[in-house]
Coordinates of C-alpha atoms in Angstrom, one line a residue:
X1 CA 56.8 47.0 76.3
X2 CA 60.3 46.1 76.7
X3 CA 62.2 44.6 74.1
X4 CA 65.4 42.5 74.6
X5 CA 68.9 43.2 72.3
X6 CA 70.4 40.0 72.3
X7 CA 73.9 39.1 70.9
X8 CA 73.4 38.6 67.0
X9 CA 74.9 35.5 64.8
X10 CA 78.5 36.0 65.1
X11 CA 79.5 33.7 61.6
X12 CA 80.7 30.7 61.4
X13 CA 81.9 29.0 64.4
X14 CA 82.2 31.9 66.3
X15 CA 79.7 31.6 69.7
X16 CA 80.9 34.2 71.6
X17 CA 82.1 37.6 72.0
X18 CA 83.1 40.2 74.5
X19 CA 81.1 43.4 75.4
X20 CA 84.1 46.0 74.2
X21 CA 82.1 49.5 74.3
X22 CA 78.4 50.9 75.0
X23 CA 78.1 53.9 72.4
X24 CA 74.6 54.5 74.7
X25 CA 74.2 54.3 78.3
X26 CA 70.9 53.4 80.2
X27 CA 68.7 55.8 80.7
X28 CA 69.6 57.5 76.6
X29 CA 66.7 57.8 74.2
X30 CA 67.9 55.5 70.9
X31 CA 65.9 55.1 67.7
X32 CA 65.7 51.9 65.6
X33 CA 68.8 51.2 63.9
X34 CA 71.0 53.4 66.1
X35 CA 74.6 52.0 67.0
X36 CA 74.4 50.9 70.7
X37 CA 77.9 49.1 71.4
X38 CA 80.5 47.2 70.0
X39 CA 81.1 43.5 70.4
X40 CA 84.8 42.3 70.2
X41 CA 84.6 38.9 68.6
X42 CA 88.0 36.9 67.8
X43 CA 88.8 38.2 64.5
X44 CA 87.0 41.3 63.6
X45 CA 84.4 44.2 66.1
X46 CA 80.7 44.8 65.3
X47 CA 78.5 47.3 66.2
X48 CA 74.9 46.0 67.6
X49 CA 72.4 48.2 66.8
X50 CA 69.0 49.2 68.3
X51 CA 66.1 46.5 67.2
X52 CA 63.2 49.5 68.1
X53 CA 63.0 53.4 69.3
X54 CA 62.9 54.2 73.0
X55 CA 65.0 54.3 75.9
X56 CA 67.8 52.1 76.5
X57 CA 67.2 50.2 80.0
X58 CA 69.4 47.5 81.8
X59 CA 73.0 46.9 80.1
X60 CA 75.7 44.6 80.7
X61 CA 78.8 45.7 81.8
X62 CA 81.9 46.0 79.1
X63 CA 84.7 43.5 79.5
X64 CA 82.3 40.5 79.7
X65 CA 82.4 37.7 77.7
X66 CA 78.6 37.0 76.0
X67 CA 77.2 34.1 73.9
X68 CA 75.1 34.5 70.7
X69 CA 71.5 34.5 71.9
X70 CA 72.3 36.0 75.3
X71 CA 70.1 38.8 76.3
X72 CA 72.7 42.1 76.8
X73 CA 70.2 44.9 77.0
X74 CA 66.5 46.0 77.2
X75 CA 64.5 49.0 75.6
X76 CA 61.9 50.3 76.8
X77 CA 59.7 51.4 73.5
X78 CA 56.9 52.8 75.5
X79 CA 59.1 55.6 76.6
X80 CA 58.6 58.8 74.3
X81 CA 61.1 60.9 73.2
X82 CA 62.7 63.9 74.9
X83 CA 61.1 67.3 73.2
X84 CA 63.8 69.5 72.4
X85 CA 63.5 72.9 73.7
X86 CA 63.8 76.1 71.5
X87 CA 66.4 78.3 72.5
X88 CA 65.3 81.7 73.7
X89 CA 67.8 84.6 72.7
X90 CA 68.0 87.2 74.7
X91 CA 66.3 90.7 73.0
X92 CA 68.7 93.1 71.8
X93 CA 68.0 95.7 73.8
X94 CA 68.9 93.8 76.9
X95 CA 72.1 93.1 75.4
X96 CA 72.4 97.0 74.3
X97 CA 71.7 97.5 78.1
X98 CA 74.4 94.8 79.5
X99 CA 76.9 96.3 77.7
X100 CA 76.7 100.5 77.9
X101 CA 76.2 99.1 82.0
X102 CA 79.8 97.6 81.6
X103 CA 81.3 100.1 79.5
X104 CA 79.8 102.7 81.9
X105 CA 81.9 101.0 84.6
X106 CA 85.3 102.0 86.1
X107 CA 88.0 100.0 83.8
X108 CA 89.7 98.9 87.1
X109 CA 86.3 97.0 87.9
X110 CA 85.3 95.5 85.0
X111 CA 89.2 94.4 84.0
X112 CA 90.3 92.7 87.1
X113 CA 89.1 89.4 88.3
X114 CA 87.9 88.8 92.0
X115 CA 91.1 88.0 94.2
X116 CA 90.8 84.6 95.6
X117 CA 92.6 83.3 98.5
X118 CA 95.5 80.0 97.7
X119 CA 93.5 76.9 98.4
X120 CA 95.4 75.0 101.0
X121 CA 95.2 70.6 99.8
X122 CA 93.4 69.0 102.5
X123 CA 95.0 66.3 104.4
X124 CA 92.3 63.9 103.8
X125 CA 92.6 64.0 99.9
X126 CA 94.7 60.8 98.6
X127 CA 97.5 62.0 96.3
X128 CA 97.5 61.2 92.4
X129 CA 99.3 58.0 91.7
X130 CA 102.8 58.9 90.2
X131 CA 103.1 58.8 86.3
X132 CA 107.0 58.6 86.6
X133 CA 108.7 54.6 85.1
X134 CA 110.6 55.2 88.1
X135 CA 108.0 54.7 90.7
X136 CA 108.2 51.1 90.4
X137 CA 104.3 50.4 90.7
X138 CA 102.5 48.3 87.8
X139 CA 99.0 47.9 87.1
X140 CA 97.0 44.7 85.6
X141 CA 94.7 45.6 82.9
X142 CA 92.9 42.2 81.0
X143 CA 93.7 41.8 77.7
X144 CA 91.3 42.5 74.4
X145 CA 89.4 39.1 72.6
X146 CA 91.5 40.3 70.1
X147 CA 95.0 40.0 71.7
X148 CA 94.1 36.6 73.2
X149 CA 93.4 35.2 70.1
X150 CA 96.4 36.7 68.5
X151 CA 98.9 35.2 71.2
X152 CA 96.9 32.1 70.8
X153 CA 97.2 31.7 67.2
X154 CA 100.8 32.8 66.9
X155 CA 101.6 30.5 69.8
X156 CA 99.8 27.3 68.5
X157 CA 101.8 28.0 64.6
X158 CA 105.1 28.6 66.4
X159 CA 104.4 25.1 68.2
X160 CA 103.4 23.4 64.9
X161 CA 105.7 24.4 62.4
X162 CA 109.0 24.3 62.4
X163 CA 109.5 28.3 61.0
X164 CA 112.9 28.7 59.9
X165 CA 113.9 32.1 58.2
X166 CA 115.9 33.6 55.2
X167 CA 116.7 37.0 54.2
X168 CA 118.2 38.8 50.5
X169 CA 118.0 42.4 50.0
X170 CA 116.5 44.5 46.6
X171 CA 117.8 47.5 44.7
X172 CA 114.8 49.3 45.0
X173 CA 115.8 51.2 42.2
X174 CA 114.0 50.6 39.5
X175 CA 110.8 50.3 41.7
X176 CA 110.7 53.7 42.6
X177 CA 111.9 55.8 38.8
X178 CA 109.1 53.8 37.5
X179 CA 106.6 55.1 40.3
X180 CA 107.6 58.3 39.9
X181 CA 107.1 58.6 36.1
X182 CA 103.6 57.2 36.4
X183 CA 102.2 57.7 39.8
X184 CA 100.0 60.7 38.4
X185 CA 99.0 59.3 35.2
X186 CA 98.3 56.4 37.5
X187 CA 96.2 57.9 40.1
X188 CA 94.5 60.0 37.6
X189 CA 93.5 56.6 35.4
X190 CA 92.5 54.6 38.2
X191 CA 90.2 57.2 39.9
X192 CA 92.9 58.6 42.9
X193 CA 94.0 54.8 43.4
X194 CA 97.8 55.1 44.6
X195 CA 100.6 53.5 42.8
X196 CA 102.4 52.1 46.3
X197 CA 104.8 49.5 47.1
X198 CA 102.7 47.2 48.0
X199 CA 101.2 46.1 44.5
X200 CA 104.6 45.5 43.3
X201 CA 105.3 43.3 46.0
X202 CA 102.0 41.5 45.5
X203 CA 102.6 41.1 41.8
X204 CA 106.2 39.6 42.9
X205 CA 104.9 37.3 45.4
X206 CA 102.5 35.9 43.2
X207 CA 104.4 35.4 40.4
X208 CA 106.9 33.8 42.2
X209 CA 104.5 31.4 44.0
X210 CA 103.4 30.1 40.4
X211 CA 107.3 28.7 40.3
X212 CA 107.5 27.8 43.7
X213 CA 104.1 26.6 44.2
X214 CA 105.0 24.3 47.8
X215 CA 105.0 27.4 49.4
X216 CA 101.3 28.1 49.1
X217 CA 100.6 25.0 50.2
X218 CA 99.7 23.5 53.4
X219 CA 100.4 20.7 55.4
X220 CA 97.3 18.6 56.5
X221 CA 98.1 15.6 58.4
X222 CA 100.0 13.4 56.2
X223 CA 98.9 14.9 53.2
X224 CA 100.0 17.8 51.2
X225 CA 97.2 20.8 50.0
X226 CA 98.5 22.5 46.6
X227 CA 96.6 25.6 46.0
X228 CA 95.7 26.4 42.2
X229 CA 95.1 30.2 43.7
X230 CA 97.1 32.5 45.7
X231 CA 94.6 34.3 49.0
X232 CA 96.7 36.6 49.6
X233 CA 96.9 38.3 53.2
X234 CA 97.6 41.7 53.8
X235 CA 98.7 42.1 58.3
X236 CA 97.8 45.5 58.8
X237 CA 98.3 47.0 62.7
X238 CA 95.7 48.6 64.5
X239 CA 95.1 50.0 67.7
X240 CA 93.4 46.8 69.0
X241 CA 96.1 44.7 67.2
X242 CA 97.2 43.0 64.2
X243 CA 94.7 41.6 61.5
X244 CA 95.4 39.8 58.2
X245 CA 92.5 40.3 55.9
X246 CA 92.6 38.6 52.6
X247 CA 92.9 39.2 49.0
X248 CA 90.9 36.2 47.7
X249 CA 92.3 35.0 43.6
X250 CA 94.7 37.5 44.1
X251 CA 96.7 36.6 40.5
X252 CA 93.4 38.0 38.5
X253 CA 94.0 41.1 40.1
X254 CA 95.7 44.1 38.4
X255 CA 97.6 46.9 40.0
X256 CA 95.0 49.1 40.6
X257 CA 92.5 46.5 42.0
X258 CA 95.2 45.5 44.4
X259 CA 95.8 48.9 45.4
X260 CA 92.2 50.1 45.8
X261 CA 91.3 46.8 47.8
X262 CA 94.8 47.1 50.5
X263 CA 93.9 50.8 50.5
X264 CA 90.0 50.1 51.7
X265 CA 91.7 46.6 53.7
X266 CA 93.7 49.2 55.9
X267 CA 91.5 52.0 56.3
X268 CA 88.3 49.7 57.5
X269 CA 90.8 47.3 60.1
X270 CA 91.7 50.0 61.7
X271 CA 87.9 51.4 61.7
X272 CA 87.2 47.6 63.1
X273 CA 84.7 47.5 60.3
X274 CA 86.6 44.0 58.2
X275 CA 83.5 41.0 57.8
X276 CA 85.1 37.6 59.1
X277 CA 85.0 36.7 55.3
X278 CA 87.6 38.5 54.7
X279 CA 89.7 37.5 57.2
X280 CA 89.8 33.9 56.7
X281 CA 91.3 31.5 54.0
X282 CA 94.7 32.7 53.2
X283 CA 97.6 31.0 51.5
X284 CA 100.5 33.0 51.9
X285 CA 101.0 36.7 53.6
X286 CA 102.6 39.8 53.6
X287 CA 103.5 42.1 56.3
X288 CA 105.3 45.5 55.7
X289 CA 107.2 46.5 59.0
X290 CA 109.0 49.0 57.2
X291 CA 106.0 51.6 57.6
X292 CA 107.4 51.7 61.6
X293 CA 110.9 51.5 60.7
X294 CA 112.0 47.9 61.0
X295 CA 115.1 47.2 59.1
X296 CA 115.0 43.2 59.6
X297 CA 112.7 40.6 61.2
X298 CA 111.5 37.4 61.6
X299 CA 107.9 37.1 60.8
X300 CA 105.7 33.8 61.7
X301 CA 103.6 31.9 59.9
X302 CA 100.0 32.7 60.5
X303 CA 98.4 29.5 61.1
X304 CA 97.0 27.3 57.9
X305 CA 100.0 28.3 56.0
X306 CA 103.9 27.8 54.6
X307 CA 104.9 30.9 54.4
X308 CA 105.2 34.9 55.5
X309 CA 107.3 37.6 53.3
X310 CA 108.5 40.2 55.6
X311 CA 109.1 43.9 53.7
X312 CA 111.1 46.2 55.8
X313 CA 112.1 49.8 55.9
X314 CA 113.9 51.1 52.3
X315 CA 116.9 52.9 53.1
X316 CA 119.9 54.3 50.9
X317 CA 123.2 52.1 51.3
X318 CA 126.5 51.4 49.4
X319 CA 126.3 48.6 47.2
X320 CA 128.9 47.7 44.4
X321 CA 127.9 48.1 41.0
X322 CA 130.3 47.1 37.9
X323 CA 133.2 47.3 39.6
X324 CA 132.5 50.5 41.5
X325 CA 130.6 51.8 45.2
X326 CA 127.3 53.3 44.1
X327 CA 124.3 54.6 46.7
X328 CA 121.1 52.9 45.7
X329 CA 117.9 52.7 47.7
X330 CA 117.7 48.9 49.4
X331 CA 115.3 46.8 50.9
X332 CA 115.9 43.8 52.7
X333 CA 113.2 41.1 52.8
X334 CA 112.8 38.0 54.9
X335 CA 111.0 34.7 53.9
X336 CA 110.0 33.0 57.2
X337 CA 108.4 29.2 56.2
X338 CA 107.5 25.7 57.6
X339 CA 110.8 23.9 57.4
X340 CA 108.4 20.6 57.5
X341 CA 107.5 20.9 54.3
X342 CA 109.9 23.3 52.4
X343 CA 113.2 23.1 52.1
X344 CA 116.2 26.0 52.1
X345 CA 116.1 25.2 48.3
X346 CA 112.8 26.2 47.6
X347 CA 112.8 29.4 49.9
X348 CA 116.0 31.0 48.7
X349 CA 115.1 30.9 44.7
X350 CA 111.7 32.1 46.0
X351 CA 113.6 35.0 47.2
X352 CA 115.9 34.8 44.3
X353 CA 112.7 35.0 42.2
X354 CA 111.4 38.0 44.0
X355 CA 114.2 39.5 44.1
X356 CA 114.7 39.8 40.2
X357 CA 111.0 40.3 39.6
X358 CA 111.4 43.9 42.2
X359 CA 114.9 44.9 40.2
X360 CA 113.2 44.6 36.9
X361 CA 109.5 45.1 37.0
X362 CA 109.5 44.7 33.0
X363 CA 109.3 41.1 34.2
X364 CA 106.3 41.3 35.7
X365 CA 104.2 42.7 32.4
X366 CA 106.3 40.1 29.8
X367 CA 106.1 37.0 32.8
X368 CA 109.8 36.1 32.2

């Protein structure tokens, strides 16, 4: 009997999806429950797996778009499954023999390999197309579900809101003697959890959100949406682009449960293994171009919210310090936000506020 693999319920409102990669190809033997390809949906890949044993028939090819319910495959399940047969090793004694016959031989014979005459390229053979930028060919290649989402998205928030940014710069100082001290005791307390940047930051951005609280909220028609929580996204860059999952009541979070949940965040996006429920439903986000280098940007607003801190790369610079030219290790930061609906006020002292918060994390534990 053949049974059809359709394309499975994607979430909410999400209807289609884009064949990315067969892990089998027709003609394989699968058994039930065995990854057969990956479906590229707008936010996040999943893997479709094998609803019976036998051999994979008719597939769809990869690159095409597909609806939930559409039939993408058939499986034969009458087919039986390939016997596996035993090696035979050859008996030593025919192995004795092969090799007293090749040491017997002259070493001249048995060292030197059969002369073979230069192969002349026939004329009919088309030439590999040049590697070389300077060729001046280009080639068209489709983009992912993923990217045209992204572009879409980024595109649609930078025609809504009116993102205006601002920048200050941290003494990163104190940030990183106190990591030092405890980052063992830490890691060791928390079961290998890493003390990073990032939970500072997180820790920072929420606490100053609870004074500034217009810039977790959101714009919706002529109203204004106040948040009593802070969803806090995490962009992490992959290989098939950038995704925001999100920390959901991120303020009843301590250090270590932020850590542990942007460690397993990062390692699973760029596995393409993040559920669409943990992508959705942010409030304010973070993304961390320092990890490639960046020294300053200008980050946009995801869509659905007022705001998008921008970390950048740390890096050891001349600052003046009670009357002298000290080197410290500094940070600068950039607050992109909806100009609609906060004002330069509002994001500077958020800044302000963060600012103080990363050059004396005491603050954080005592909340002044």
């Amino acid at each position: 009997m053949t049974v059809e693999i359709q394309v499975p319920d994607l979430g909410e409102s999400l209807n289609t999806a884009t064949i990315a990669h067969w892990l089998k190809q027709p003609g394989d033997y699968v058994k039930l429950g065995d990854n057969i390809l990956e479906l590229e949906t707008d936010k996040v890949s999943l893997e479709v797996t094998a609803s019976t044993s036998g051999v994979l028939m008719h597939i769809e090819p990869e690159g095409k778009d597909v609806e939930v319910g559409q039939v993408i495959a058939a499986i034969d399940d009458n087919a039986v499954a390939p016997t596996v047969q035993p090696e035979i090793e050859p008996s030593k004694t025919t192995e004795s023999t092969e090799q007293e016959n090749r040491l017997s031989q002259p070493f001249s014979e048995v060292s030197s390999a059969p002369k073979k005459e230069p192969e002349v390229p026939s004329s009919n053979v088309a030439p590999e197309p040049s590697t070389s930028l300077s060729g001046g060919g280009e080639h068209r290649v489709p983009m992912s579900r993923l990217r045209r989402t992204i572009a879409r998205n980024l595109k649609e928030a930078q025609n809504t809101a009116a993102i205006l940014t601002t920048f200050n710069e941290i003494d990163m100082t104190a940030v990183k003697e106190l990591r030092a001290v405890y980052r063992d005791a830490f890691s060791k307390k928390h079961e290998g959890a890493r003390l990073g940047f990032m939970s500072f930051f997180a820790k920072a951005v929420i606490g100053a959100l609870k004074e500034y609280p217009i810039i977790n909220a959101q714009i919706d028609g002529d109203d204004v949406i106040y948040r009593d929580h802070v969803n806090l996204g995490i962009a992490v860059g992959t290989e098939r682009g950038l995704v925001v999952p999100v920390l959901r009541r991120a303020e009843d979070m301590t250090f270590a449960e932020l850590e542990r949940r942007i460690a397993d965040y990062g390692k699973r996006a760029r596995d393409g293994k993040l559920t669409l429920d943990e992508l959705g439903g942010g409030s304010f986000t973070v993304t961390n171009g320092g990890i490639f280098g960046s020294l300053l940007s200008t980050p946009i607003v995801n869509s659905g919210q007022s705001g998008v801190l921008g970390m950048h790369a740390i890096q050891d610079r001349p600052v003046a310090r009670n009357g002298e030219i000290v080197i410290r290790p500094m940070m600068y930061v950039a607050l992109s936000y909806d100009h609609r609906l906060i004002d330069g006020r509002e994001a500077v002292s958020f800044l302000v506020r963060l600012k103080e918060l990363i050059e004396d994390p005491r603050r954080l534990l005592l909340d002044v």
